[in-house]
Coordinates of C-alpha atoms in Angstrom, one line a residue:
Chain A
X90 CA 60.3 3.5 -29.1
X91 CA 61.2 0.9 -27.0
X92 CA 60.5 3.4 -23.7
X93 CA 57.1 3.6 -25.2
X94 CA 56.7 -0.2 -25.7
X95 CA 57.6 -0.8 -22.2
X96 CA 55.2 1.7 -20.8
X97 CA 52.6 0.5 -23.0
X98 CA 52.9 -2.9 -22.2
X99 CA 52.8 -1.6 -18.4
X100 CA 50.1 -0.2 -18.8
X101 CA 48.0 -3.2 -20.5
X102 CA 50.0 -5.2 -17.4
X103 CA 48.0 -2.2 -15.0
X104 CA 44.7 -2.5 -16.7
X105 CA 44.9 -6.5 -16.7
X106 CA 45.5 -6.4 -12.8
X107 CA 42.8 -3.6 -12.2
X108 CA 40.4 -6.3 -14.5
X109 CA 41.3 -9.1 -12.5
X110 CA 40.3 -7.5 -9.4
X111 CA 36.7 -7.5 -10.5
X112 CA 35.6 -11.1 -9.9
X113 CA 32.7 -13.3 -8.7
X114 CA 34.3 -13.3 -4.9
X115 CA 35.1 -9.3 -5.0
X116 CA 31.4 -9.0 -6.3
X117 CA 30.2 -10.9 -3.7
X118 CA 31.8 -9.5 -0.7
X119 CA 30.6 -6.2 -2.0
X120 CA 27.2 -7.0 -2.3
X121 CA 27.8 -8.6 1.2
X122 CA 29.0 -5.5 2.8
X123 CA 25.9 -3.8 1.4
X124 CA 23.4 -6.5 2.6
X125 CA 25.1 -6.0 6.3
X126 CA 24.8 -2.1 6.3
X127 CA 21.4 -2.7 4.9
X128 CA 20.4 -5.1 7.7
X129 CA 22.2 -2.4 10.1
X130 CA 20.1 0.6 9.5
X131 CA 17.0 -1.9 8.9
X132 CA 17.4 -3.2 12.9
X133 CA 16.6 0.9 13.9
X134 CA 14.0 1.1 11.5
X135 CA 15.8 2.6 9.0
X136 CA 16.0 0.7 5.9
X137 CA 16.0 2.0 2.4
X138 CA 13.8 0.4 -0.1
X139 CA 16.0 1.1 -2.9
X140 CA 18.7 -0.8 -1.1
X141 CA 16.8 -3.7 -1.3
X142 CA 15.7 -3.4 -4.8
X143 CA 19.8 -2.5 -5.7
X144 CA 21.3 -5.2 -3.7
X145 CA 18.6 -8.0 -5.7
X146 CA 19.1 -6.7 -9.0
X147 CA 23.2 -6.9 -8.4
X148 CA 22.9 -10.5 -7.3
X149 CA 20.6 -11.1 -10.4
X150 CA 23.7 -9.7 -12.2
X151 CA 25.8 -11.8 -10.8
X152 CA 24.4 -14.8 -11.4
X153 CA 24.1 -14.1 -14.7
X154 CA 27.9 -13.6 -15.2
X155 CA 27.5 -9.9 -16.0
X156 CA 30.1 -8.7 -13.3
X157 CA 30.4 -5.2 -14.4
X158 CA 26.9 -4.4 -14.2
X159 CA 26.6 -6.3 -10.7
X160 CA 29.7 -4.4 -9.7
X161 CA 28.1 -0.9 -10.3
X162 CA 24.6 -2.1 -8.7
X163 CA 26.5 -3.7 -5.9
X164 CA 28.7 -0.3 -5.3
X165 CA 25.1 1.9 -5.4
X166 CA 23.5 -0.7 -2.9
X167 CA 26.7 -0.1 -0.7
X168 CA 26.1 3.8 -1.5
X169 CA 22.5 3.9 -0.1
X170 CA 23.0 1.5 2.4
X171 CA 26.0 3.7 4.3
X172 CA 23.6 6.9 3.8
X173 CA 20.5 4.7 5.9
X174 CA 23.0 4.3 8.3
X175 CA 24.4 7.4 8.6
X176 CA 20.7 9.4 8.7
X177 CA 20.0 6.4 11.8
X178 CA 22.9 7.7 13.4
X179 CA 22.3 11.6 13.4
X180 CA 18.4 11.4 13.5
X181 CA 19.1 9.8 16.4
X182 CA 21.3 13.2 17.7
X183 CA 19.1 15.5 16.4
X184 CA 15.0 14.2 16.6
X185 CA 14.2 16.0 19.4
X186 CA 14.7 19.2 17.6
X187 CA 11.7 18.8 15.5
X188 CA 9.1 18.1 18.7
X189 CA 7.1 21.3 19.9
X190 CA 8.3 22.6 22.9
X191 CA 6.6 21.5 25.7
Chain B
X52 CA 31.7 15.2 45.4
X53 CA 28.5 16.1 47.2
X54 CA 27.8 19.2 44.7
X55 CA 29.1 16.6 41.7
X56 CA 26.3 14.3 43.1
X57 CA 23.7 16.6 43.4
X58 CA 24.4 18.1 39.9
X59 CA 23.9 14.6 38.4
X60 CA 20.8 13.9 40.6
X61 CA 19.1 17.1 39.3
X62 CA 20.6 16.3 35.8
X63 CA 18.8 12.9 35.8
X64 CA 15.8 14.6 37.1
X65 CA 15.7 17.4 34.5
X66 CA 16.6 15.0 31.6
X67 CA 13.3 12.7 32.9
X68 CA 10.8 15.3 32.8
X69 CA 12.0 16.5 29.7
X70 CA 12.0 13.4 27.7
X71 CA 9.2 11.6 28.9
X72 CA 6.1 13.7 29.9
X73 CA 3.3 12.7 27.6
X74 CA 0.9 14.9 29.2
X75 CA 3.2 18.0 28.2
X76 CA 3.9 16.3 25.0
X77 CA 0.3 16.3 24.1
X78 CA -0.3 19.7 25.4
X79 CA 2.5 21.1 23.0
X80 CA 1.5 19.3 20.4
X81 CA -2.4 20.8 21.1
X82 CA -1.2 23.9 20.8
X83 CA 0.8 24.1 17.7
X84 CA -2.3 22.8 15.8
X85 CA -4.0 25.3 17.5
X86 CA -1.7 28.2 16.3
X87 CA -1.6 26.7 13.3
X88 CA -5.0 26.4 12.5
X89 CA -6.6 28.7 14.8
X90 CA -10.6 28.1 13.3
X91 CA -10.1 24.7 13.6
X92 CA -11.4 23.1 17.2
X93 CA -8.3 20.4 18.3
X94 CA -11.6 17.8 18.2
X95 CA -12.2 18.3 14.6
X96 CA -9.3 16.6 13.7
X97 CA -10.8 13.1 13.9
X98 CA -12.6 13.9 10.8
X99 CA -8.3 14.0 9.7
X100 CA -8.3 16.1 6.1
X101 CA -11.6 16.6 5.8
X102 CA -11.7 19.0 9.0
X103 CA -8.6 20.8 6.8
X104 CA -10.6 20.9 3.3
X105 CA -14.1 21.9 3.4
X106 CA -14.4 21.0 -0.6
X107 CA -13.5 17.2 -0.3
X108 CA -15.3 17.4 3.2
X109 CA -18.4 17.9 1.2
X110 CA -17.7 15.1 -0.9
X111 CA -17.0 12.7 2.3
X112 CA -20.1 13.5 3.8
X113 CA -22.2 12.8 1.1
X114 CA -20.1 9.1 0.8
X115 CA -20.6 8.7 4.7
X116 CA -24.3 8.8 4.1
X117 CA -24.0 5.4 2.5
X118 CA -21.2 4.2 4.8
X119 CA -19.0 1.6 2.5
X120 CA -17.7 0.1 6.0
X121 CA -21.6 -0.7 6.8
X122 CA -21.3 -4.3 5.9
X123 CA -18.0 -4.8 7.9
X124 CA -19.3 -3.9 10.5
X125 CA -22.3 -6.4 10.4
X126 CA -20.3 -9.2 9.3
X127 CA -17.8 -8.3 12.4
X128 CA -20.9 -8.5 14.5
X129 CA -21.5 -12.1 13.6
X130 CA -18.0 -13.3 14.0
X131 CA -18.0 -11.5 17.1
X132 CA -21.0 -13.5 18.4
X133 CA -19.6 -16.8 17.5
X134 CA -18.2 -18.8 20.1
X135 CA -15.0 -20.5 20.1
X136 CA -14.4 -24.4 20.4
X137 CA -13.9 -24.3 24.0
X138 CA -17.8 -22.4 24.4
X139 CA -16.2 -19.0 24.8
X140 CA -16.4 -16.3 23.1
X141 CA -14.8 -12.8 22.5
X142 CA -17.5 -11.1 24.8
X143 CA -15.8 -13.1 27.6
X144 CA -12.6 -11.1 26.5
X145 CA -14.7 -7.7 26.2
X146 CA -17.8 -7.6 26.9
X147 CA -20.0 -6.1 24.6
X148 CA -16.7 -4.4 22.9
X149 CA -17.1 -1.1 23.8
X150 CA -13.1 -1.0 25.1
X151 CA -11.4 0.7 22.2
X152 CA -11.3 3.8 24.4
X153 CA -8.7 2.0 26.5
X154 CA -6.3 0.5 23.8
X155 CA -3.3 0.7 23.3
X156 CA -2.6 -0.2 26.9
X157 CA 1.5 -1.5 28.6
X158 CA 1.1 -4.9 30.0
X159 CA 3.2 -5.1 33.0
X160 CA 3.9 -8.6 32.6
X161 CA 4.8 -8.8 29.2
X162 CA 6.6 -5.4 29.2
X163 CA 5.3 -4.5 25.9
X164 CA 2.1 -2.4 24.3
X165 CA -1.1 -4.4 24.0
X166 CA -3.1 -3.0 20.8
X167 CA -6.6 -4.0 20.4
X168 CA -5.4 -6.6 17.5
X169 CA -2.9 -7.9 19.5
X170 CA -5.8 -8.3 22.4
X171 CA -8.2 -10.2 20.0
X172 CA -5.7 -12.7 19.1
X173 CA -4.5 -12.8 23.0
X174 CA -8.4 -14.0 23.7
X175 CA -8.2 -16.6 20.7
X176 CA -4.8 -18.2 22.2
X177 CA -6.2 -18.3 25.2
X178 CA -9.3 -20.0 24.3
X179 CA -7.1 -23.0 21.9
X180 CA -8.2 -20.6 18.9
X181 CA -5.2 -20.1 16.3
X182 CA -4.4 -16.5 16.2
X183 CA -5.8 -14.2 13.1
X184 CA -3.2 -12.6 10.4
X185 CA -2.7 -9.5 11.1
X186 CA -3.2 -8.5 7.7
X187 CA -6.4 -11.0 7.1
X188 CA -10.0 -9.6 6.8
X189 CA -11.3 -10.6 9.6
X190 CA -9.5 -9.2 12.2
X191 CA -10.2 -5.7 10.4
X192 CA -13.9 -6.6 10.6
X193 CA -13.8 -7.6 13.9
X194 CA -12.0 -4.1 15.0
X195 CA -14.7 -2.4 12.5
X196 CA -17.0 -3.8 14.8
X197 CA -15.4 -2.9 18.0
X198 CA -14.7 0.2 16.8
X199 CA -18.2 0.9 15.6
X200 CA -19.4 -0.4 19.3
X201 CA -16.6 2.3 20.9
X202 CA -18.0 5.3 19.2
X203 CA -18.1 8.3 21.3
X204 CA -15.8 6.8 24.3
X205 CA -13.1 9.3 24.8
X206 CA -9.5 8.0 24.2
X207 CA -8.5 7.2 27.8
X208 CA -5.4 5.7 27.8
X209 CA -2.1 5.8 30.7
X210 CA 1.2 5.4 30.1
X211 CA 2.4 4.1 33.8
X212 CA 6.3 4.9 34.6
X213 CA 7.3 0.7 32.9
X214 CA 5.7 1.7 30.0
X215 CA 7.8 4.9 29.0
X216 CA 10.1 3.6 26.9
X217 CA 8.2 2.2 24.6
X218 CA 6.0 6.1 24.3
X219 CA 9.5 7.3 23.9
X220 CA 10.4 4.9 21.5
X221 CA 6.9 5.7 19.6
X222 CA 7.9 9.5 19.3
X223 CA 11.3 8.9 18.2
X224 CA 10.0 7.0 15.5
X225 CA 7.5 10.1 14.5
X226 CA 9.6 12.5 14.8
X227 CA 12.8 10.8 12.7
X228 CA 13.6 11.4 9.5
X229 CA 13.3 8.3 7.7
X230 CA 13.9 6.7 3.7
X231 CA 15.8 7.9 0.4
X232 CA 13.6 10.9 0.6
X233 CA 14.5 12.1 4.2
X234 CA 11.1 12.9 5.7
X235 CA 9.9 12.5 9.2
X236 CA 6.4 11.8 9.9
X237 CA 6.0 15.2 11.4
X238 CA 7.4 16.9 8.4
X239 CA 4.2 15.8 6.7
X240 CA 1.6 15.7 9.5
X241 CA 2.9 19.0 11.5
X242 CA 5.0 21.5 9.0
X243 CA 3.2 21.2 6.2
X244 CA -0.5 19.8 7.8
X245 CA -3.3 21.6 5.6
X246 CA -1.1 21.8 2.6
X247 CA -1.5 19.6 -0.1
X248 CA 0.6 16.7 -1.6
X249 CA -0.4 16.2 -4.7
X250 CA -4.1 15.7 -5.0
X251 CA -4.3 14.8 -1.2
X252 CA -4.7 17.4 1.3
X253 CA -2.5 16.7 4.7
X254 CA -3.9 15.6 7.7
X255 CA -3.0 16.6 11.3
X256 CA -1.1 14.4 13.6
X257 CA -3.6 14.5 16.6
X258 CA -6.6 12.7 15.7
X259 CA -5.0 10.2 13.6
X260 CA -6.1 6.8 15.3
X261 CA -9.6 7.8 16.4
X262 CA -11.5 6.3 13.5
X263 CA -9.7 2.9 12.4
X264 CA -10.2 0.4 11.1
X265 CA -10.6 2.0 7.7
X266 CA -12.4 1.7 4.6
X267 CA -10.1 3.3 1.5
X268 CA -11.7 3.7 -1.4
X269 CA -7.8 3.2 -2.8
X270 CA -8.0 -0.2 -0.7
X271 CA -11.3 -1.1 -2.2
X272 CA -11.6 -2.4 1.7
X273 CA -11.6 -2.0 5.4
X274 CA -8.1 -1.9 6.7
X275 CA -6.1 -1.1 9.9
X276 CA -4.2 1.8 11.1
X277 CA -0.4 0.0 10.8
X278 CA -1.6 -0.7 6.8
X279 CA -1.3 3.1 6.7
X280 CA 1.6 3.1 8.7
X281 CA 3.8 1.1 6.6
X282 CA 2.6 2.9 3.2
X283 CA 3.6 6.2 4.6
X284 CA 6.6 4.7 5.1
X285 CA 7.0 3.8 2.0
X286 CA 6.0 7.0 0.4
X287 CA 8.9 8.4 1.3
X288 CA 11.1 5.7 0.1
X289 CA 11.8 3.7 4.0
X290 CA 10.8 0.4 4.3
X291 CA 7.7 -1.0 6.0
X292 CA 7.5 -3.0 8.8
X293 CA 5.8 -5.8 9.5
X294 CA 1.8 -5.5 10.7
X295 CA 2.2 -5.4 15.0
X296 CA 5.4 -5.1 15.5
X297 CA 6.9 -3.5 18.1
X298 CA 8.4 -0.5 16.7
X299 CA 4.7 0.3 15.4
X300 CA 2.5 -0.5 18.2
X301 CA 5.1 1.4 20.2
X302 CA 4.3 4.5 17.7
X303 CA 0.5 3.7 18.0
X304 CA 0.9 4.1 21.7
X305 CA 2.6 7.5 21.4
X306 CA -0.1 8.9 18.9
X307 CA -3.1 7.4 20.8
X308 CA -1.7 9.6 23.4
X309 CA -1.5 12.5 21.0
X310 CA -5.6 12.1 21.2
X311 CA -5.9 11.8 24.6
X312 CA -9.3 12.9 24.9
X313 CA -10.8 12.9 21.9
X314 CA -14.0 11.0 20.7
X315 CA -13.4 7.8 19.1
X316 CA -15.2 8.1 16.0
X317 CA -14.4 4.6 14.0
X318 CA -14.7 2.7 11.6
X319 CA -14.5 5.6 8.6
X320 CA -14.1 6.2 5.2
X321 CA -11.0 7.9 3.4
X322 CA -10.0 8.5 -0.1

């Protein structure tokens, strides 16, 4: 019994860290990361519009204190955003392939 | 070292002519739509869907007999007459506008592409005019007018050796896949040209900037060429970009070369 006390009261210790981590600042600095891999791809012409629409409606979230919804938005902006960049990067390699041969 | 410096010098060489040849580009490109569509003349593609469809080309025909871009053209005849403050006037800048055929063109000393939009305001500037929006109504009507003024001059455009980058930056842009949904402009207008997207049948990549400005019924008014630009893009999920900038007069550059050739046949209607 007192094993399981101990564990359990780890384990509410565990969950009350993992909580904590979500704040306004961790939100933030997500949404932040997004905004500058957003921007990336966007300089090569390769923006997303649901990035956009993702990173607005996580701020939006934010602001109004609901930090697990702006969390999720913020991660999904971060999502699209690193896929933009990544289809700048190999459309880059791989373009010419779809041109007719000359 | 002498072999090592030879292979590099024909490497360059080979990679030059490879990449940036618009002349073979547009020949390649001629003939795919050729072998693709092997009733269809290369010229009829000006007439973009309508040369693909021959049930909605009915219906654009009878519309063109009552041209809803008649009036833009008129009222971009009168503000094409008027003269600026300084008692010049845009026929100082080009004549009696019969210059589309010429446009895009790479200015030397600005290193970038000069659309016919980005002339008109060029000539206001100069004159102590303030430039036009780019996305305002009366630069459309004044390119109607142009446009309307052009008709039958053959697209006649260069690309010297300064200018291609930009070209190659123009075809890049086409041919990359672009927004959530992963299409390149060529996936539309070249794989699957002639097939439909939902109600719309798909134009053709070569004659796409013969007839602009454009009158849409969808628009409900006369519009230009980087309007359409920017929705395709966002069709597909990518975001537009702004109306003149570099990235699409550079691709306007590269598909006015596409239609190296052909008649200009502007203003138009579309659906």
């Amino acid at each position: 019994m007192k094993r399981f006390i101990a564990l359990s009261s780890m384990l509410f210790v565990c969950l009350l860290a993992q909580a904590n981590q979500l704040t306004m600042e961790s939100v933030s600095e997500q949404i932040l990361q997004a905004e500058s891999l957003h921007q990336k791809a966007r300089t090569v012409g390769h923006g997303w519009v649901i990035t956009l629409k993702l990173i607005e409606q996580a701020k939006a979230a934010l602001a109004d204190d609901q930090l697990i919804k702006a969390d999720e938005l913020s991660k999904r902006a971060l999502g699209t955003a690193l896929a933009s960049v990544t289809q700048s990067i190999k459309e880059k390699r791989v373009w010419r392939s779809r041109k007719p041969s000359s | 070292m002498i072999r090592g410096t030879v292979c590099l010098v024909a490497l360059l060489a080979g990679a030059g002519s490879a990449s940036a040849d618009p002349e073979s580009d547009r020949q390649a490109l001629a003939r795919y739509f050729e072998q693709r569509f092997p009733d269809v003349e290369v010229a009829a593609h000006i007439d973009g869907a309508y040369a693909l469809n021959a049930q909605t080309r009915e219906q654009w025909l009878a519309m063109e007999d009552f041209p809803p871009y008649e009036f833009s053209v008129d009222d971009g005849e009168v503000l094409f007459g008027a003269s600026f403050k300084d008692g010049s006037g845009y026929q100082d800048c080009f004549g009696d506008g019969n210059v589309k055929a010429h446009f895009p063109y790479f200015d030397l000393k600005e290193q970038s592409v000069v659309t016919l939009e980005l002339a008109i305001n060029d000539c206001r500037v100069a004159s102590g005019e303030e430039p036009l929006a780019y996305d305002g109504e009366d630069i459309a009507l004044l390119s109607a007018y142009m446009a309307f003024t052009s008709r039958d001059s053959v697209i006649d455009i260069e690309v010297p050796p300064e200018g291609l980058a930009a070209y190659e930056e123009g075809k890049q842009y086409y041919y990359s896949r672009r927004g959530q949904l992963n299409f390149s402009c060529s996936h539309c207008h070249m794989q699957m040209s002639g097939m439909k997207l939902r109600a719309e049948t798909l134009s053709a990549t070569i004659g796409h900037v013969t007839h602009w400005p454009v009158y849409r019924l969808k628009w409900q008014e006369i519009g230009p060429l980087h309007r359409r630009f920017k929705e395709c893009n966002e069709q597909v999920g990518a975001e537009g970009l702004e109306y003149q900038s570099e990235t699409y007069r550079n691709l306007e550059y590269f598909l006015t070369y596409m239609s190296q050739g052909l008649p200009l046949n502007g203003p138009a209607s579309r659906k």
